[in-house]
Amino acid sequence: MTSIPADRPADLSPAMILLMAVACGVMVANLYYAQTLIDVIGPQIGMSASIAGLITTLTQLGYGAGLFLIVPLADLFENRRIVLTSIAATIMGCIAIALSDGPSSFLVASILTGVGATGAQVLVPLASHLAAPEKQGRVVGTVMSGLLFGIMLSRPIANFLAGSVGWRATFIVSAVVMAMVGVALLAACPRRTPKGGMHYGAVLASTFAQLVKHRVVRMRAFYQAAMFAAFNLFWTAAPLALIHEFHLGHAGIGAFALAGAGGALVAPVAGWMADRRLTRPASLIGMVGLTAGFLLADWTVAAGSLIGFTIMAVLIDGAVQMSQITGQKLIFSLDPHARGRINAAYVTVMFLVGALGSVIGSISYEAGGWTASALAGAAIGGVATLAFLLFDRGASIAR
């Protein structure tokens, strides 16, 4: 296997880029399988309804811990090894979930699965390192589209598998798929050994120092945290609207999610714009598109148009993807030797703040139905757009 110096890009083949995208998707999907199956899993492992919510919380906490503790290691150790170790941890977590016979073992396994899934956030900067500079945006965009597809498709896949072969088999299937992806990465993914020269404690200490050092990281983390919060808000409130306004069941909601995943197809366009230094207009398109998508989604629901609502789901997902790819193109151009730490700081802020979107979605829908949720989402998009227009001051211009 070829070893790539830290400062020299490889010529990634389309097949390798696709493999990285698939790897990101199957890793991150493990964060969401259990979320949609809580009502099935809880009674079978003796978990009361009062603590069933910990399934989601602890998996996400594991992921958050991994973002801080593991992703920065990409600047210290050989990258492919970190990804393969993360995949191995995720496989063990999935198998442990499938074999769990009580709440404690299930929740510990969920934490392990969440930590392991952060390997996806090592793969993204690795793809950026290995791509030729003129193709970096498109490569990152394609790999990130795999990650978004993993998020969007995880729930309908979990529902289908649980209904067909049972919820335990769902995690066994995931473990098998992860093992196949791991073998493919072992065989095909180039090694990248970073410059190093720091100890682990110094790497962790310098991770959030990247926010202080680089204004563009702060700005892009703020924008994407807002966009991700709106994304989580939408996918928390939209299923409620589908149930109460359109009277759909789980199968219909799954089909809606499948259609909404089409927003990931905007990734190559975002990458193409980023590679042509059109990062500022791409950013504005994403933020305005998100805001408009929520406003139009309110109108389509009020009009009883399920097709229109589905189109708005695609628009909102595409807008989030546009902002994400643009932001990562910009932050990855700052310091090749600190991409792991920069990405860790950026994604951690995005994840922690963005997670509030689910809370806002639940509260707003309870308070005023879909209209309240749509207006909350539009307000988040509006704040991000206003901040971009007033305070960006060139931070989103490619260099």
CSV table of C-alpha atoms in Angstrom, one decimal:
chain,number,residue,atom,x,y,z
A,1,MET,CA,0.0,0.0,0.0
A,2,THR,CA,1.3,3.4,-1.0
A,3,SER,CA,2.2,5.8,1.8
A,4,ILE,CA,1.5,9.5,1.0
A,5,PRO,CA,3.7,12.2,2.6
A,6,ALA,CA,1.7,14.7,4.6
A,7,ASP,CA,2.4,17.6,2.2
A,8,ARG,CA,1.8,15.8,-1.1
A,9,PRO,CA,-1.7,14.9,-2.5
A,10,ALA,CA,-2.5,11.6,-4.2
A,11,ASP,CA,-4.5,11.2,-7.3
A,12,LEU,CA,-7.7,9.8,-5.8
A,13,SER,CA,-9.6,7.6,-8.2
A,14,PRO,CA,-13.4,7.9,-8.5
A,15,ALA,CA,-13.7,4.5,-7.0
A,16,MET,CA,-11.7,5.5,-3.9
A,17,ILE,CA,-13.7,8.7,-3.5
A,18,LEU,CA,-16.9,6.6,-3.6
A,19,LEU,CA,-15.5,4.2,-1.1
A,20,MET,CA,-14.7,7.0,1.3
A,21,ALA,CA,-18.2,8.4,0.9
A,22,VAL,CA,-19.8,5.0,1.6
A,23,ALA,CA,-17.5,4.5,4.6
A,24,CYS,CA,-18.6,7.9,6.1
A,25,GLY,CA,-22.3,7.0,5.5
A,26,VAL,CA,-22.2,3.6,7.1
A,27,MET,CA,-20.3,4.8,10.1
A,28,VAL,CA,-22.5,7.8,10.9
A,29,ALA,CA,-25.7,5.8,10.2
A,30,ASN,CA,-25.0,3.9,13.4
A,31,LEU,CA,-25.8,7.0,15.4
A,32,TYR,CA,-29.4,6.9,14.2
A,33,TYR,CA,-30.5,3.3,13.9
A,34,ALA,CA,-31.5,3.0,17.6
A,35,GLN,CA,-33.3,6.3,17.6
A,36,THR,CA,-36.1,5.1,15.4
A,37,LEU,CA,-36.4,1.8,17.2
A,38,ILE,CA,-36.6,3.0,20.8
A,39,ASP,CA,-40.2,1.9,21.2
A,40,VAL,CA,-39.3,-1.7,20.0
A,41,ILE,CA,-35.9,-2.0,21.8
A,42,GLY,CA,-37.0,-0.7,25.2
A,43,PRO,CA,-39.5,-3.3,26.2
A,44,GLN,CA,-37.3,-6.2,24.9
A,45,ILE,CA,-34.3,-5.3,27.1
A,46,GLY,CA,-36.2,-4.2,30.1
A,47,MET,CA,-35.7,-0.5,29.6
A,48,SER,CA,-38.4,1.7,31.0
A,49,ALA,CA,-39.8,4.6,29.0
A,50,SER,CA,-38.3,7.1,31.4
A,51,ILE,CA,-34.8,6.1,30.5
A,52,ALA,CA,-35.3,5.0,26.9
A,53,GLY,CA,-34.2,8.5,25.8
A,54,LEU,CA,-30.7,7.7,27.1
A,55,ILE,CA,-30.3,5.5,24.0
A,56,THR,CA,-30.1,8.6,21.8
A,57,THR,CA,-28.4,10.8,24.4
A,58,LEU,CA,-25.5,8.5,25.2
A,59,THR,CA,-24.8,7.6,21.6
A,60,GLN,CA,-24.6,11.3,20.8
A,61,LEU,CA,-22.4,12.0,23.8
A,62,GLY,CA,-20.1,9.2,22.7
A,63,TYR,CA,-19.9,10.8,19.3
A,64,GLY,CA,-19.2,14.2,20.8
A,65,ALA,CA,-16.5,12.8,23.0
A,66,GLY,CA,-14.9,11.1,20.0
A,67,LEU,CA,-14.9,14.4,18.1
A,68,PHE,CA,-12.7,16.0,20.7
A,69,LEU,CA,-10.6,13.0,21.7
A,70,ILE,CA,-10.1,11.1,18.4
A,71,VAL,CA,-10.5,13.4,15.4
A,72,PRO,CA,-7.5,15.6,16.4
A,73,LEU,CA,-5.3,12.5,16.3
A,74,ALA,CA,-5.4,12.8,12.5
A,75,ASP,CA,-2.6,15.4,13.0
A,76,LEU,CA,-0.5,13.0,15.1
A,77,PHE,CA,-0.9,9.4,13.8
A,78,GLU,CA,-1.2,7.7,10.4
A,79,ASN,CA,-4.8,8.5,9.3
A,80,ARG,CA,-5.9,5.2,7.8
A,81,ARG,CA,-5.0,3.4,11.0
A,82,ILE,CA,-7.2,5.7,13.0
A,83,VAL,CA,-10.1,5.2,10.6
A,84,LEU,CA,-9.7,1.4,10.7
A,85,THR,CA,-9.5,1.4,14.5
A,86,SER,CA,-12.7,3.5,14.6
A,87,ILE,CA,-14.4,1.0,12.3
A,88,ALA,CA,-13.4,-1.9,14.5
A,89,ALA,CA,-14.8,0.0,17.6
A,90,THR,CA,-18.0,0.6,15.8
A,91,ILE,CA,-18.3,-3.1,14.8
A,92,MET,CA,-17.7,-4.1,18.4
A,93,GLY,CA,-20.3,-1.6,19.5
A,94,CYS,CA,-22.9,-2.9,17.0
A,95,ILE,CA,-22.3,-6.5,18.0
A,96,ALA,CA,-22.6,-5.6,21.7
A,97,ILE,CA,-25.9,-3.8,21.1
A,98,ALA,CA,-27.2,-6.9,19.2
A,99,LEU,CA,-26.2,-9.2,22.1
A,100,SER,CA,-27.2,-6.9,25.0
A,101,ASP,CA,-29.6,-8.3,27.5
A,102,GLY,CA,-30.3,-5.3,29.7
A,103,PRO,CA,-30.2,-1.5,29.8
A,104,SER,CA,-26.7,-1.2,31.1
A,105,SER,CA,-25.0,-3.3,28.5
A,106,PHE,CA,-27.0,-1.7,25.7
A,107,LEU,CA,-26.2,1.8,26.8
A,108,VAL,CA,-22.4,1.1,27.2
A,109,ALA,CA,-22.4,-0.4,23.7
A,110,SER,CA,-24.2,2.7,22.4
A,111,ILE,CA,-21.5,4.9,23.8
A,112,LEU,CA,-18.8,2.8,22.1
A,113,THR,CA,-20.7,2.9,18.8
A,114,GLY,CA,-20.9,6.7,19.0
A,115,VAL,CA,-17.2,7.1,19.7
A,116,GLY,CA,-16.3,4.8,16.9
A,117,ALA,CA,-18.5,6.6,14.4
A,118,THR,CA,-16.2,9.7,14.6
A,119,GLY,CA,-13.9,7.9,12.2
A,120,ALA,CA,-16.0,9.5,9.5
A,121,GLN,CA,-14.7,12.9,10.6
A,122,VAL,CA,-11.1,11.6,10.1
A,123,LEU,CA,-11.9,10.4,6.6
A,124,VAL,CA,-13.2,13.8,5.5
A,125,PRO,CA,-9.9,15.8,6.1
A,126,LEU,CA,-8.0,12.7,4.9
A,127,ALA,CA,-9.9,12.9,1.5
A,128,SER,CA,-9.0,16.6,1.5
A,129,HIS,CA,-5.3,15.9,2.0
A,130,LEU,CA,-5.3,13.2,-0.7
A,131,ALA,CA,-7.1,15.2,-3.3
A,132,ALA,CA,-5.4,17.5,-5.8
A,133,PRO,CA,-6.0,21.2,-4.8
A,134,GLU,CA,-8.1,21.9,-7.9
A,135,LYS,CA,-10.4,19.0,-7.1
A,136,GLN,CA,-10.5,19.4,-3.3
A,137,GLY,CA,-14.0,20.9,-3.1
A,138,ARG,CA,-15.6,18.3,-5.3
A,139,VAL,CA,-13.8,15.4,-3.4
A,140,VAL,CA,-14.9,16.8,0.0
A,141,GLY,CA,-18.4,17.4,-1.4
A,142,THR,CA,-18.7,13.8,-2.6
A,143,VAL,CA,-17.4,12.3,0.6
A,144,MET,CA,-19.7,14.6,2.7
A,145,SER,CA,-22.7,13.6,0.5
A,146,GLY,CA,-22.1,10.0,1.7
A,147,LEU,CA,-22.2,11.2,5.3
A,148,LEU,CA,-25.5,13.0,4.7
A,149,PHE,CA,-27.0,10.0,2.9
A,150,GLY,CA,-26.0,7.9,5.9
A,151,ILE,CA,-27.9,10.2,8.3
A,152,MET,CA,-31.0,10.4,6.1
A,153,LEU,CA,-31.2,6.8,5.1
A,154,SER,CA,-30.5,5.3,8.5
A,155,ARG,CA,-34.0,5.7,9.8
A,156,PRO,CA,-35.9,4.1,6.9
A,157,ILE,CA,-33.3,1.4,6.7
A,158,ALA,CA,-33.6,0.6,10.4
A,159,ASN,CA,-37.4,0.5,10.2
A,160,PHE,CA,-37.2,-1.8,7.2
A,161,LEU,CA,-34.7,-4.2,8.7
A,162,ALA,CA,-36.3,-4.2,12.1
A,163,GLY,CA,-39.6,-5.1,10.5
A,164,SER,CA,-38.1,-7.8,8.3
A,165,VAL,CA,-35.4,-9.5,10.5
A,166,GLY,CA,-35.7,-7.9,13.9
A,167,TRP,CA,-33.9,-5.0,15.6
A,168,ARG,CA,-31.0,-7.1,16.8
A,169,ALA,CA,-30.3,-8.3,13.3
A,170,THR,CA,-30.2,-4.7,12.1
A,171,PHE,CA,-27.0,-4.1,14.1
A,172,ILE,CA,-25.5,-7.4,13.0
A,173,VAL,CA,-26.1,-6.4,9.4
A,174,SER,CA,-24.5,-3.0,10.1
A,175,ALA,CA,-21.5,-4.7,11.7
A,176,VAL,CA,-21.1,-6.9,8.6
A,177,VAL,CA,-21.3,-4.0,6.2
A,178,MET,CA,-18.8,-2.1,8.4
A,179,ALA,CA,-16.4,-5.0,8.2
A,180,MET,CA,-16.7,-5.1,4.4
A,181,VAL,CA,-16.0,-1.4,4.2
A,182,GLY,CA,-13.0,-1.8,6.6
A,183,VAL,CA,-11.5,-4.5,4.4
A,184,ALA,CA,-11.9,-2.4,1.3
A,185,LEU,CA,-10.2,0.6,3.0
A,186,LEU,CA,-7.4,-1.6,4.3
A,187,ALA,CA,-6.8,-2.8,0.7
A,188,ALA,CA,-7.3,0.4,-1.2
A,189,CYS,CA,-7.0,3.6,1.0
A,190,PRO,CA,-3.6,5.3,0.8
A,191,ARG,CA,-1.7,5.8,4.0
A,192,ARG,CA,-1.1,9.4,5.1
A,193,THR,CA,1.5,10.0,7.9
A,194,PRO,CA,1.2,13.5,9.3
A,195,LYS,CA,4.2,15.7,10.2
A,196,GLY,CA,3.5,15.1,13.9
A,197,GLY,CA,6.0,16.5,16.4
A,198,MET,CA,3.4,17.1,19.2
A,199,HIS,CA,2.3,14.9,22.1
A,200,TYR,CA,-1.4,14.0,22.6
A,201,GLY,CA,-2.0,16.5,25.3
A,202,ALA,CA,-0.7,19.4,23.2
A,203,VAL,CA,-2.8,18.3,20.2
A,204,LEU,CA,-6.0,18.4,22.4
A,205,ALA,CA,-5.0,21.7,23.9
A,206,SER,CA,-4.5,23.2,20.5
A,207,THR,CA,-7.7,21.9,19.0
A,208,PHE,CA,-10.0,24.7,20.3
A,209,ALA,CA,-7.1,27.1,20.0
A,210,GLN,CA,-7.8,26.9,16.3
A,211,LEU,CA,-11.1,28.8,16.9
A,212,VAL,CA,-9.1,31.6,18.5
A,213,LYS,CA,-6.4,31.5,15.9
A,214,HIS,CA,-8.5,31.4,12.7
A,215,ARG,CA,-11.4,33.8,12.3
A,216,VAL,CA,-12.7,31.8,9.3
A,217,VAL,CA,-13.1,28.7,11.5
A,218,ARG,CA,-15.1,30.7,14.1
A,219,MET,CA,-17.4,32.2,11.4
A,220,ARG,CA,-17.9,28.9,9.5
A,221,ALA,CA,-18.5,27.0,12.8
A,222,PHE,CA,-21.2,29.6,13.7
A,223,TYR,CA,-22.9,29.4,10.3
A,224,GLN,CA,-22.9,25.6,10.2
A,225,ALA,CA,-24.0,25.2,13.8
A,226,ALA,CA,-27.1,27.3,12.8
A,227,MET,CA,-27.6,25.3,9.6
A,228,PHE,CA,-27.3,22.0,11.5
A,229,ALA,CA,-29.7,23.2,14.2
A,230,ALA,CA,-32.2,24.0,11.5
A,231,PHE,CA,-31.7,20.7,9.9
A,232,ASN,CA,-32.3,18.8,13.2
A,233,LEU,CA,-35.3,21.0,13.9
A,234,PHE,CA,-36.8,20.1,10.5
A,235,TRP,CA,-36.3,16.4,10.9
A,236,THR,CA,-37.7,16.5,14.4
A,237,ALA,CA,-40.9,18.5,13.5
A,238,ALA,CA,-41.5,17.3,9.9
A,239,PRO,CA,-42.4,13.7,10.9
A,240,LEU,CA,-44.9,15.2,13.4
A,241,ALA,CA,-46.4,17.3,10.6
A,242,LEU,CA,-46.6,14.2,8.3
A,243,ILE,CA,-48.5,12.3,11.0
A,244,HIS,CA,-50.9,15.0,12.1
A,245,GLU,CA,-51.3,17.0,8.9
A,246,PHE,CA,-51.0,14.3,6.2
A,247,HIS,CA,-52.0,11.3,8.3
A,248,LEU,CA,-49.0,9.2,7.2
A,249,GLY,CA,-47.7,6.1,9.0
A,250,HIS,CA,-44.1,5.0,9.5
A,251,ALA,CA,-43.8,3.7,5.9
A,252,GLY,CA,-44.9,7.1,4.5
A,253,ILE,CA,-42.5,8.9,6.8
A,254,GLY,CA,-39.7,6.6,5.7
A,255,ALA,CA,-40.5,7.3,2.0
A,256,PHE,CA,-40.5,11.1,2.8
A,257,ALA,CA,-37.0,10.7,4.4
A,258,LEU,CA,-35.8,8.8,1.3
A,259,ALA,CA,-36.9,11.6,-0.9
A,260,GLY,CA,-35.4,14.3,1.3
A,261,ALA,CA,-32.1,12.5,1.1
A,262,GLY,CA,-32.0,13.8,-2.5
A,263,GLY,CA,-30.6,17.1,-1.1
A,264,ALA,CA,-27.3,15.3,-0.8
A,265,LEU,CA,-27.0,15.4,-4.5
A,266,VAL,CA,-26.1,19.1,-4.3
A,267,ALA,CA,-22.7,18.2,-2.9
A,268,PRO,CA,-20.9,17.9,-6.3
A,269,VAL,CA,-22.3,21.3,-7.3
A,270,ALA,CA,-21.2,22.9,-4.0
A,271,GLY,CA,-17.7,21.3,-4.5
A,272,TRP,CA,-17.5,22.6,-8.0
A,273,MET,CA,-18.4,26.1,-6.9
A,274,ALA,CA,-15.8,25.9,-4.1
A,275,ASP,CA,-13.1,24.8,-6.4
A,276,ARG,CA,-13.8,27.8,-8.6
A,277,ARG,CA,-13.5,30.2,-5.6
A,278,LEU,CA,-17.2,30.8,-5.6
A,279,THR,CA,-17.4,30.2,-1.9
A,280,ARG,CA,-19.1,33.4,-1.0
A,281,PRO,CA,-22.0,33.1,-3.4
A,282,ALA,CA,-22.3,29.4,-2.5
A,283,SER,CA,-22.5,30.3,1.2
A,284,LEU,CA,-25.2,32.9,0.5
A,285,ILE,CA,-27.2,30.5,-1.6
A,286,GLY,CA,-27.2,27.9,1.2
A,287,MET,CA,-28.3,30.3,3.9
A,288,VAL,CA,-31.0,32.0,1.8
A,289,GLY,CA,-32.1,28.6,0.5
A,290,LEU,CA,-32.6,27.3,4.0
A,291,THR,CA,-34.6,30.3,5.1
A,292,ALA,CA,-36.8,30.3,2.0
A,293,GLY,CA,-37.2,26.5,2.3
A,294,PHE,CA,-38.7,26.8,5.8
A,295,LEU,CA,-41.1,29.6,4.7
A,296,LEU,CA,-42.2,27.7,1.7
A,297,ALA,CA,-42.6,24.5,3.7
A,298,ASP,CA,-45.0,26.3,6.0
A,299,TRP,CA,-47.0,27.4,2.9
A,300,THR,CA,-47.0,23.9,1.4
A,301,VAL,CA,-48.2,22.2,4.6
A,302,ALA,CA,-51.0,24.8,4.9
A,303,ALA,CA,-52.0,24.1,1.3
A,304,GLY,CA,-52.0,20.4,2.0
A,305,SER,CA,-49.4,19.7,-0.7
A,306,LEU,CA,-47.3,16.7,0.3
A,307,ILE,CA,-45.3,16.9,-3.0
A,308,GLY,CA,-44.5,20.5,-2.2
A,309,PHE,CA,-43.5,19.6,1.3
A,310,THR,CA,-41.2,16.9,0.0
A,311,ILE,CA,-39.6,19.4,-2.5
A,312,MET,CA,-38.9,21.7,0.4
A,313,ALA,CA,-37.2,18.9,2.4
A,314,VAL,CA,-34.9,18.4,-0.6
A,315,LEU,CA,-34.2,22.2,-0.7
A,316,ILE,CA,-33.5,22.4,3.0
A,317,ASP,CA,-31.2,19.4,3.0
A,318,GLY,CA,-29.4,20.7,-0.1
A,319,ALA,CA,-28.9,24.2,1.5
A,320,VAL,CA,-27.3,22.6,4.6
A,321,GLN,CA,-25.0,20.5,2.4
A,322,MET,CA,-24.1,23.6,0.3
A,323,SER,CA,-23.0,25.5,3.4
A,324,GLN,CA,-21.2,22.5,4.9
A,325,ILE,CA,-19.0,21.7,1.8
A,326,THR,CA,-18.2,25.4,1.3
A,327,GLY,CA,-17.2,25.7,4.9
A,328,GLN,CA,-15.0,22.7,4.9
A,329,LYS,CA,-13.3,23.8,1.7
A,330,LEU,CA,-12.4,27.1,3.4
A,331,ILE,CA,-11.2,25.7,6.7
A,332,PHE,CA,-9.2,22.9,5.1
A,333,SER,CA,-7.2,25.5,3.1
A,334,LEU,CA,-5.9,27.2,6.3
A,335,ASP,CA,-3.2,24.8,7.6
A,336,PRO,CA,-2.5,21.4,6.1
A,337,HIS,CA,-0.7,20.2,9.2
A,338,ALA,CA,-3.7,21.1,11.5
A,339,ARG,CA,-6.6,19.9,9.4
A,340,GLY,CA,-7.6,17.2,12.0
A,341,ARG,CA,-7.7,19.7,14.8
A,342,ILE,CA,-9.4,22.4,12.8
A,343,ASN,CA,-12.1,19.9,11.6
A,344,ALA,CA,-12.5,18.7,15.2
A,345,ALA,CA,-13.1,22.2,16.6
A,346,TYR,CA,-15.4,23.0,13.7
A,347,VAL,CA,-17.5,19.9,13.8
A,348,THR,CA,-17.7,19.8,17.7
A,349,VAL,CA,-19.2,23.3,17.7
A,350,MET,CA,-21.5,22.4,14.9
A,351,PHE,CA,-22.6,19.2,16.7
A,352,LEU,CA,-23.1,20.6,20.2
A,353,VAL,CA,-25.0,23.7,19.1
A,354,GLY,CA,-26.8,22.0,16.3
A,355,ALA,CA,-28.2,19.3,18.7
A,356,LEU,CA,-30.3,22.1,20.2
A,357,GLY,CA,-32.3,22.1,17.0
A,358,SER,CA,-34.1,18.8,18.0
A,359,VAL,CA,-35.2,20.4,21.2
A,360,ILE,CA,-36.4,23.6,19.5
A,361,GLY,CA,-38.3,21.4,17.0
A,362,SER,CA,-40.1,19.5,19.7
A,363,ILE,CA,-40.9,22.6,21.8
A,364,SER,CA,-42.0,24.7,18.8
A,365,TYR,CA,-44.3,22.0,17.4
A,366,GLU,CA,-45.9,21.4,20.8
A,367,ALA,CA,-46.4,25.2,21.2
A,368,GLY,CA,-47.8,26.1,17.7
A,369,GLY,CA,-47.7,23.1,15.3
A,370,TRP,CA,-45.8,23.0,12.1
A,371,THR,CA,-46.2,26.8,11.5
A,372,ALA,CA,-44.3,27.6,14.7
A,373,SER,CA,-41.5,25.1,13.8
A,374,ALA,CA,-41.2,26.4,10.3
A,375,LEU,CA,-41.0,30.0,11.5
A,376,ALA,CA,-38.3,29.0,14.1
A,377,GLY,CA,-36.3,27.3,11.3
A,378,ALA,CA,-36.7,30.3,9.1
A,379,ALA,CA,-35.5,32.6,11.9
A,380,ILE,CA,-32.4,30.5,12.5
A,381,GLY,CA,-31.6,30.7,8.8
A,382,GLY,CA,-32.3,34.4,8.8
A,383,VAL,CA,-29.9,35.0,11.7
A,384,ALA,CA,-27.2,33.1,9.9
A,385,THR,CA,-27.8,35.1,6.7
A,386,LEU,CA,-27.8,38.4,8.5
A,387,ALA,CA,-24.5,37.5,10.3
A,388,PHE,CA,-23.0,36.5,7.0
A,389,LEU,CA,-24.0,39.8,5.4
A,390,LEU,CA,-22.9,42.0,8.3
A,391,PHE,CA,-19.9,40.4,9.9
A,392,ASP,CA,-18.3,37.9,7.5
A,393,ARG,CA,-15.9,40.5,6.2
A,394,GLY,CA,-14.2,38.3,3.6
A,395,ALA,CA,-14.0,35.2,5.8
A,396,SER,CA,-15.9,33.2,3.2
A,397,ILE,CA,-13.7,34.2,0.3
A,398,ALA,CA,-11.5,31.3,-1.0
A,399,ARG,CA,-7.8,32.0,-1.1
